[in-house]
Amino acid sequence: MIRDLILKNRSYRRFYQEVSIELATLRELVDLARLSPSAGNTQPLKYILSCDPKKNALIFPHLAWAGYLKDWSGPCEKERPSAYIIILGDTEIKQSFGCDHGIAAQSILLGTTEKNLGGCIIGSRQREGLRKALKIPHRCEILLVLALGKSKETVVIETVGPTGDIRYWRNSNDIHHVPKRALDDIIL
Ligand SMILES: Cc1cc2nc3c(=O)[nH]c(=O)nc-3n(C[C@H](O)[C@H](O)[C@H](O)COP(=O)(O)O)c2cc1C
């Protein structure tokens, strides 16, 4: 079952924007992160939730999508995420956040997948623009943005070919292909 959940938990970047996500759902998802491991149990992460179209519109312009798809600048209006969870690191608790935010992101996305929703981790964000737009306090580092919604995409996993190219790509029907290295190539 965990394999099925992980297989289903792909990075989705196009959504049915009209399908909203309740604030209570976002809180449930953050609760999964709250219960996840944290180095030294310091729990330095804080979260900003957004499921309101006006707040979502403040966040969207500061995100970068699918760097390998050079002719696609991100989801168009109507296909944008209907919610976001922004993961912050509280520097009053700790100066560096190790992999806590990666673990938190995966817990949230697995929970999202279980709810038949989808999402994408966005590490390429314009921090200062986002900080200004949402008035994020300077003591908090902006670590990751999770874009969430009802996914509209088909994502296919394939094995990395002999050229070793790991870049994801889309075919003419907008099916998104993600090459993964073979198991025997990653176990040393
Ligand atoms: C730390 C991290 C940062 C990422 N940042 C971005 C990003 O800024 N924009 C984006 O479109 N995808 C981003 N992704 C998604 C990756 O591109 C995606 O995980 C990869 O293509 C593999 O696809 P999969 O998640 O479906 O296995 C990020 C993923 C991780 C783990």
PDB file of C-alpha atoms and ligand atoms in Angstrom:
ATOM      1  CA  MET A   1       0.000   0.000   0.000  1.00  0.00           C
ATOM      2  CA  ILE A   2       2.797   2.420   0.769  1.00  0.00           C
ATOM      3  CA  ARG A   3       4.246   1.633  -2.684  1.00  0.00           C
ATOM      4  CA  ASP A   4       0.889   2.418  -4.312  1.00  0.00           C
ATOM      5  CA  LEU A   5       0.675   5.700  -2.421  1.00  0.00           C
ATOM      6  CA  ILE A   6       4.231   6.652  -3.357  1.00  0.00           C
ATOM      7  CA  LEU A   7       3.620   5.731  -7.009  1.00  0.00           C
ATOM      8  CA  LYS A   8       0.489   7.883  -7.068  1.00  0.00           C
ATOM      9  CA  ASN A   9       2.273  10.767  -5.330  1.00  0.00           C
ATOM     10  CA  ARG A  10       3.777  12.408  -8.404  1.00  0.00           C
ATOM     11  CA  SER A  11       4.621  16.070  -8.936  1.00  0.00           C
ATOM     12  CA  TYR A  12       1.471  17.519 -10.499  1.00  0.00           C
ATOM     13  CA  ARG A  13       1.573  21.009 -11.959  1.00  0.00           C
ATOM     14  CA  ARG A  14      -1.825  21.417 -13.629  1.00  0.00           C
ATOM     15  CA  PHE A  15      -5.023  21.361 -11.594  1.00  0.00           C
ATOM     16  CA  TYR A  16      -8.799  21.785 -11.728  1.00  0.00           C
ATOM     17  CA  GLN A  17      -8.510  25.221 -10.149  1.00  0.00           C
ATOM     18  CA  GLU A  18     -12.254  25.409  -9.485  1.00  0.00           C
ATOM     19  CA  VAL A  19     -12.018  22.450  -7.051  1.00  0.00           C
ATOM     20  CA  SER A  20     -11.334  24.156  -3.756  1.00  0.00           C
ATOM     21  CA  ILE A  21      -9.582  22.733  -0.714  1.00  0.00           C
ATOM     22  CA  GLU A  22     -10.908  23.552   2.753  1.00  0.00           C
ATOM     23  CA  LEU A  23      -8.745  25.176   5.386  1.00  0.00           C
ATOM     24  CA  ALA A  24      -9.542  22.221   7.682  1.00  0.00           C
ATOM     25  CA  THR A  25      -7.968  19.885   5.093  1.00  0.00           C
ATOM     26  CA  LEU A  26      -4.781  21.964   5.016  1.00  0.00           C
ATOM     27  CA  ARG A  27      -4.663  21.859   8.822  1.00  0.00           C
ATOM     28  CA  GLU A  28      -5.012  18.038   8.751  1.00  0.00           C
ATOM     29  CA  LEU A  29      -2.113  17.874   6.290  1.00  0.00           C
ATOM     30  CA  VAL A  30       0.115  20.076   8.443  1.00  0.00           C
ATOM     31  CA  ASP A  31      -0.733  17.839  11.381  1.00  0.00           C
ATOM     32  CA  LEU A  32       0.945  14.976   9.457  1.00  0.00           C
ATOM     33  CA  ALA A  33       4.082  17.123   9.213  1.00  0.00           C
ATOM     34  CA  ARG A  34       3.832  17.966  12.913  1.00  0.00           C
ATOM     35  CA  LEU A  35       3.959  14.237  13.720  1.00  0.00           C
ATOM     36  CA  SER A  36       6.947  13.583  11.437  1.00  0.00           C
ATOM     37  CA  PRO A  37      10.611  13.282  12.473  1.00  0.00           C
ATOM     38  CA  SER A  38      12.632  16.411  13.300  1.00  0.00           C
ATOM     39  CA  ALA A  39      16.408  16.483  13.962  1.00  0.00           C
ATOM     40  CA  GLY A  40      16.971  16.757  17.714  1.00  0.00           C
ATOM     41  CA  ASN A  41      13.165  17.035  17.974  1.00  0.00           C
ATOM     42  CA  THR A  42      13.657  20.791  17.667  1.00  0.00           C
ATOM     43  CA  GLN A  43      10.562  21.221  15.425  1.00  0.00           C
ATOM     44  CA  PRO A  44      11.648  24.534  13.891  1.00  0.00           C
ATOM     45  CA  LEU A  45       9.150  24.519  11.015  1.00  0.00           C
ATOM     46  CA  LYS A  46       6.190  26.886  10.727  1.00  0.00           C
ATOM     47  CA  TYR A  47       3.514  26.904   8.044  1.00  0.00           C
ATOM     48  CA  ILE A  48       1.443  29.416   6.110  1.00  0.00           C
ATOM     49  CA  LEU A  49      -1.809  28.081   4.656  1.00  0.00           C
ATOM     50  CA  SER A  50      -3.688  29.465   1.692  1.00  0.00           C
ATOM     51  CA  CYS A  51      -6.904  28.255   0.083  1.00  0.00           C
ATOM     52  CA  ASP A  52      -8.427  31.603  -0.725  1.00  0.00           C
ATOM     53  CA  PRO A  53      -8.258  32.692  -4.398  1.00  0.00           C
ATOM     54  CA  LYS A  54      -7.054  36.193  -3.464  1.00  0.00           C
ATOM     55  CA  LYS A  55      -4.235  34.911  -1.260  1.00  0.00           C
ATOM     56  CA  ASN A  56      -3.382  32.226  -3.848  1.00  0.00           C
ATOM     57  CA  ALA A  57      -3.005  34.974  -6.455  1.00  0.00           C
ATOM     58  CA  LEU A  58      -0.449  36.711  -4.240  1.00  0.00           C
ATOM     59  CA  ILE A  59       1.637  33.516  -4.021  1.00  0.00           C
ATOM     60  CA  PHE A  60       1.538  32.228  -7.609  1.00  0.00           C
ATOM     61  CA  PRO A  61       3.691  34.922  -9.335  1.00  0.00           C
ATOM     62  CA  HIS A  62       6.639  34.105  -7.065  1.00  0.00           C
ATOM     63  CA  LEU A  63       6.923  30.433  -8.079  1.00  0.00           C
ATOM     64  CA  ALA A  64       8.921  28.781 -10.885  1.00  0.00           C
ATOM     65  CA  TRP A  65       7.549  25.686 -12.588  1.00  0.00           C
ATOM     66  CA  ALA A  66       9.102  22.699 -14.371  1.00  0.00           C
ATOM     67  CA  GLY A  67      12.524  24.090 -15.275  1.00  0.00           C
ATOM     68  CA  TYR A  68      13.139  21.438 -17.950  1.00  0.00           C
ATOM     69  CA  LEU A  69       9.999  22.388 -19.896  1.00  0.00           C
ATOM     70  CA  LYS A  70      11.470  25.439 -21.602  1.00  0.00           C
ATOM     71  CA  ASP A  71       8.349  26.245 -23.633  1.00  0.00           C
ATOM     72  CA  TRP A  72       5.989  26.130 -20.630  1.00  0.00           C
ATOM     73  CA  SER A  73       5.945  28.915 -18.088  1.00  0.00           C
ATOM     74  CA  GLY A  74       3.634  27.220 -15.615  1.00  0.00           C
ATOM     75  CA  PRO A  75      -0.062  26.509 -15.224  1.00  0.00           C
ATOM     76  CA  CYS A  76      -2.467  28.901 -16.938  1.00  0.00           C
ATOM     77  CA  GLU A  77      -5.368  30.578 -15.145  1.00  0.00           C
ATOM     78  CA  LYS A  78      -8.000  27.837 -14.520  1.00  0.00           C
ATOM     79  CA  GLU A  79      -5.243  25.208 -14.070  1.00  0.00           C
ATOM     80  CA  ARG A  80      -3.510  26.755 -11.078  1.00  0.00           C
ATOM     81  CA  PRO A  81      -3.290  25.289  -7.583  1.00  0.00           C
ATOM     82  CA  SER A  82      -6.316  25.898  -5.382  1.00  0.00           C
ATOM     83  CA  ALA A  83      -4.228  25.844  -2.207  1.00  0.00           C
ATOM     84  CA  TYR A  84      -0.695  26.243  -0.897  1.00  0.00           C
ATOM     85  CA  ILE A  85       1.220  25.253   2.198  1.00  0.00           C
ATOM     86  CA  ILE A  86       4.365  27.333   2.639  1.00  0.00           C
ATOM     87  CA  ILE A  87       7.007  25.721   4.850  1.00  0.00           C
ATOM     88  CA  LEU A  88       9.058  28.193   6.869  1.00  0.00           C
ATOM     89  CA  GLY A  89      12.068  27.706   9.151  1.00  0.00           C
ATOM     90  CA  ASP A  90      11.905  29.696  12.371  1.00  0.00           C
ATOM     91  CA  THR A  91      15.443  31.003  12.936  1.00  0.00           C
ATOM     92  CA  GLU A  92      14.570  31.871  16.534  1.00  0.00           C
ATOM     93  CA  ILE A  93      14.417  28.104  17.114  1.00  0.00           C
ATOM     94  CA  LYS A  94      17.281  27.028  14.836  1.00  0.00           C
ATOM     95  CA  GLN A  95      19.603  28.526  12.201  1.00  0.00           C
ATOM     96  CA  SER A  96      19.568  25.611   9.756  1.00  0.00           C
ATOM     97  CA  PHE A  97      16.826  23.152   9.063  1.00  0.00           C
ATOM     98  CA  GLY A  98      18.612  20.072   7.708  1.00  0.00           C
ATOM     99  CA  CYS A  99      16.148  17.815   5.945  1.00  0.00           C
ATOM    100  CA  ASP A 100      13.212  18.511   8.279  1.00  0.00           C
ATOM    101  CA  HIS A 101      11.353  20.409   5.558  1.00  0.00           C
ATOM    102  CA  GLY A 102      11.848  17.621   3.000  1.00  0.00           C
ATOM    103  CA  ILE A 103      10.368  15.110   5.411  1.00  0.00           C
ATOM    104  CA  ALA A 104       7.501  17.462   6.239  1.00  0.00           C
ATOM    105  CA  ALA A 105       6.828  18.043   2.539  1.00  0.00           C
ATOM    106  CA  GLN A 106       6.672  14.319   1.797  1.00  0.00           C
ATOM    107  CA  SER A 107       4.337  13.650   4.750  1.00  0.00           C
ATOM    108  CA  ILE A 108       2.018  16.402   3.548  1.00  0.00           C
ATOM    109  CA  LEU A 109       2.087  15.187  -0.053  1.00  0.00           C
ATOM    110  CA  LEU A 110       1.413  11.567   0.897  1.00  0.00           C
ATOM    111  CA  GLY A 111      -1.577  12.785   2.904  1.00  0.00           C
ATOM    112  CA  THR A 112      -2.637  14.895  -0.068  1.00  0.00           C
ATOM    113  CA  THR A 113      -2.431  11.846  -2.337  1.00  0.00           C
ATOM    114  CA  GLU A 114      -4.457   9.746   0.093  1.00  0.00           C
ATOM    115  CA  LYS A 115      -7.172  12.392  -0.181  1.00  0.00           C
ATOM    116  CA  ASN A 116      -7.165  11.990  -3.986  1.00  0.00           C
ATOM    117  CA  LEU A 117      -5.608  15.405  -4.409  1.00  0.00           C
ATOM    118  CA  GLY A 118      -2.199  16.202  -5.877  1.00  0.00           C
ATOM    119  CA  GLY A 119       0.644  18.623  -5.441  1.00  0.00           C
ATOM    120  CA  CYS A 120       4.127  19.743  -6.275  1.00  0.00           C
ATOM    121  CA  ILE A 121       7.070  20.809  -4.135  1.00  0.00           C
ATOM    122  CA  ILE A 122       8.317  24.191  -5.305  1.00  0.00           C
ATOM    123  CA  GLY A 123      11.860  25.015  -4.250  1.00  0.00           C
ATOM    124  CA  SER A 124      12.336  27.728  -6.896  1.00  0.00           C
ATOM    125  CA  ARG A 125      10.564  30.627  -5.298  1.00  0.00           C
ATOM    126  CA  GLN A 126      11.376  34.327  -5.302  1.00  0.00           C
ATOM    127  CA  ARG A 127      11.783  34.589  -1.574  1.00  0.00           C
ATOM    128  CA  GLU A 128      11.781  38.334  -1.120  1.00  0.00           C
ATOM    129  CA  GLY A 129       8.761  38.891  -3.370  1.00  0.00           C
ATOM    130  CA  LEU A 130       6.852  36.206  -1.512  1.00  0.00           C
ATOM    131  CA  ARG A 131       7.938  37.571   1.857  1.00  0.00           C
ATOM    132  CA  LYS A 132       6.653  41.016   0.917  1.00  0.00           C
ATOM    133  CA  ALA A 133       3.408  39.742  -0.605  1.00  0.00           C
ATOM    134  CA  LEU A 134       2.474  37.724   2.488  1.00  0.00           C
ATOM    135  CA  LYS A 135       4.252  39.876   5.085  1.00  0.00           C
ATOM    136  CA  ILE A 136       6.300  36.903   6.260  1.00  0.00           C
ATOM    137  CA  PRO A 137       8.394  37.887   9.290  1.00  0.00           C
ATOM    138  CA  HIS A 138      12.149  38.177   8.702  1.00  0.00           C
ATOM    139  CA  ARG A 139      12.883  35.650  11.418  1.00  0.00           C
ATOM    140  CA  CYS A 140      11.346  32.945   9.182  1.00  0.00           C
ATOM    141  CA  GLU A 141      13.265  31.455   6.258  1.00  0.00           C
ATOM    142  CA  ILE A 142      11.056  30.497   3.315  1.00  0.00           C
ATOM    143  CA  LEU A 143      12.043  26.870   2.685  1.00  0.00           C
ATOM    144  CA  LEU A 144       9.501  25.264   0.356  1.00  0.00           C
ATOM    145  CA  VAL A 145       6.135  25.990  -1.165  1.00  0.00           C
ATOM    146  CA  LEU A 146       3.722  23.094  -1.672  1.00  0.00           C
ATOM    147  CA  ALA A 147       1.253  23.738  -4.474  1.00  0.00           C
ATOM    148  CA  LEU A 148      -1.909  21.682  -4.002  1.00  0.00           C
ATOM    149  CA  GLY A 149      -5.092  20.954  -5.896  1.00  0.00           C
ATOM    150  CA  LYS A 150      -7.182  18.435  -7.780  1.00  0.00           C
ATOM    151  CA  SER A 151      -4.685  17.186 -10.320  1.00  0.00           C
ATOM    152  CA  LYS A 152      -5.481  17.415 -14.016  1.00  0.00           C
ATOM    153  CA  GLU A 153      -2.326  15.690 -15.239  1.00  0.00           C
ATOM    154  CA  THR A 154      -1.290  12.197 -16.215  1.00  0.00           C
ATOM    155  CA  VAL A 155       2.251  11.444 -15.090  1.00  0.00           C
ATOM    156  CA  VAL A 156       4.104   8.380 -16.353  1.00  0.00           C
ATOM    157  CA  ILE A 157       7.222   6.999 -14.729  1.00  0.00           C
ATOM    158  CA  GLU A 158       9.808   5.438 -17.026  1.00  0.00           C
ATOM    159  CA  THR A 159      13.336   4.127 -16.573  1.00  0.00           C
ATOM    160  CA  VAL A 160      16.279   6.390 -17.433  1.00  0.00           C
ATOM    161  CA  GLY A 161      17.564   5.385 -20.880  1.00  0.00           C
ATOM    162  CA  PRO A 162      21.123   4.611 -22.023  1.00  0.00           C
ATOM    163  CA  THR A 163      21.903   8.309 -22.538  1.00  0.00           C
ATOM    164  CA  GLY A 164      21.372   8.891 -18.818  1.00  0.00           C
ATOM    165  CA  ASP A 165      18.992  11.807 -19.456  1.00  0.00           C
ATOM    166  CA  ILE A 166      16.962  12.438 -16.290  1.00  0.00           C
ATOM    167  CA  ARG A 167      14.969  15.405 -17.645  1.00  0.00           C
ATOM    168  CA  TYR A 168      11.207  15.001 -17.458  1.00  0.00           C
ATOM    169  CA  TRP A 169       9.313  15.743 -20.670  1.00  0.00           C
ATOM    170  CA  ARG A 170       5.795  16.049 -22.052  1.00  0.00           C
ATOM    171  CA  ASN A 171       4.422  14.466 -25.202  1.00  0.00           C
ATOM    172  CA  SER A 172       2.043  16.159 -27.643  1.00  0.00           C
ATOM    173  CA  ASN A 173      -0.941  15.052 -25.525  1.00  0.00           C
ATOM    174  CA  ASP A 174       0.555  16.739 -22.459  1.00  0.00           C
ATOM    175  CA  ILE A 175       1.315  13.391 -20.798  1.00  0.00           C
ATOM    176  CA  HIS A 176       4.169  14.129 -18.403  1.00  0.00           C
ATOM    177  CA  HIS A 177       7.022  11.574 -18.421  1.00  0.00           C
ATOM    178  CA  VAL A 178       9.466  11.237 -15.525  1.00  0.00           C
ATOM    179  CA  PRO A 179      12.614   9.100 -15.969  1.00  0.00           C
ATOM    180  CA  LYS A 180      13.751   7.352 -12.777  1.00  0.00           C
ATOM    181  CA  ARG A 181      17.128   5.637 -12.414  1.00  0.00           C
ATOM    182  CA  ALA A 182      16.975   1.823 -12.262  1.00  0.00           C
ATOM    183  CA  LEU A 183      17.194   0.192  -8.830  1.00  0.00           C
ATOM    184  CA  ASP A 184      20.440  -1.596  -9.716  1.00  0.00           C
ATOM    185  CA  ASP A 185      21.981   1.745 -10.697  1.00  0.00           C
ATOM    186  CA  ILE A 186      21.406   3.339  -7.283  1.00  0.00           C
ATOM    187  CA  ILE A 187      22.350   0.505  -4.927  1.00  0.00           C
ATOM    188  CA  LEU A 188      26.131   0.412  -4.530  1.00  0.00           C
TER     189      LEU A 188
HETATM  190  C1  LIG B   1      13.301  19.886  -3.046  1.00  0.00           C
HETATM  191  C2  LIG B   1      12.490  19.889  -4.320  1.00  0.00           C
HETATM  192  C3  LIG B   1      12.311  21.078  -4.997  1.00  0.00           C
HETATM  193  C4  LIG B   1      11.531  21.100  -6.152  1.00  0.00           C
HETATM  194  N1  LIG B   1      11.316  22.308  -6.761  1.00  0.00           N
HETATM  195  C5  LIG B   1      10.523  22.362  -7.853  1.00  0.00           C
HETATM  196  C6  LIG B   1      10.245  23.623  -8.455  1.00  0.00           C
HETATM  197  O1  LIG B   1      10.723  24.671  -8.029  1.00  0.00           O
HETATM  198  N2  LIG B   1       9.400  23.639  -9.516  1.00  0.00           N
HETATM  199  C7  LIG B   1       8.826  22.490 -10.014  1.00  0.00           C
HETATM  200  O2  LIG B   1       8.060  22.575 -10.976  1.00  0.00           O
HETATM  201  N3  LIG B   1       9.091  21.274  -9.469  1.00  0.00           N
HETATM  202  C8  LIG B   1       9.906  21.182  -8.399  1.00  0.00           C
HETATM  203  N4  LIG B   1      10.158  19.970  -7.795  1.00  0.00           N
HETATM  204  C9  LIG B   1       9.537  18.742  -8.333  1.00  0.00           C
HETATM  205  C10 LIG B   1      10.567  17.878  -9.092  1.00  0.00           C
HETATM  206  O3  LIG B   1      10.801  18.437 -10.343  1.00  0.00           O
HETATM  207  C11 LIG B   1       9.986  16.445  -9.216  1.00  0.00           C
HETATM  208  O4  LIG B   1      10.007  15.847  -7.949  1.00  0.00           O
HETATM  209  C12 LIG B   1      10.799  15.584 -10.208  1.00  0.00           C
HETATM  210  O5  LIG B   1      10.641  16.085 -11.512  1.00  0.00           O
HETATM  211  C13 LIG B   1      10.368  14.127 -10.183  1.00  0.00           C
HETATM  212  O6  LIG B   1       8.998  13.996 -10.444  1.00  0.00           O
HETATM  213  P1  LIG B   1       8.091  13.204  -9.428  1.00  0.00           P
HETATM  214  O7  LIG B   1       7.969  14.058  -8.171  1.00  0.00           O
HETATM  215  O8  LIG B   1       6.771  13.034 -10.101  1.00  0.00           O
HETATM  216  O9  LIG B   1       8.779  11.910  -9.115  1.00  0.00           O
HETATM  217  C14 LIG B   1      10.941  19.908  -6.650  1.00  0.00           C
HETATM  218  C15 LIG B   1      11.131  18.718  -5.957  1.00  0.00           C
HETATM  219  C16 LIG B   1      11.899  18.692  -4.800  1.00  0.00           C
HETATM  220  C17 LIG B   1      12.078  17.380  -4.064  1.00  0.00           C
END
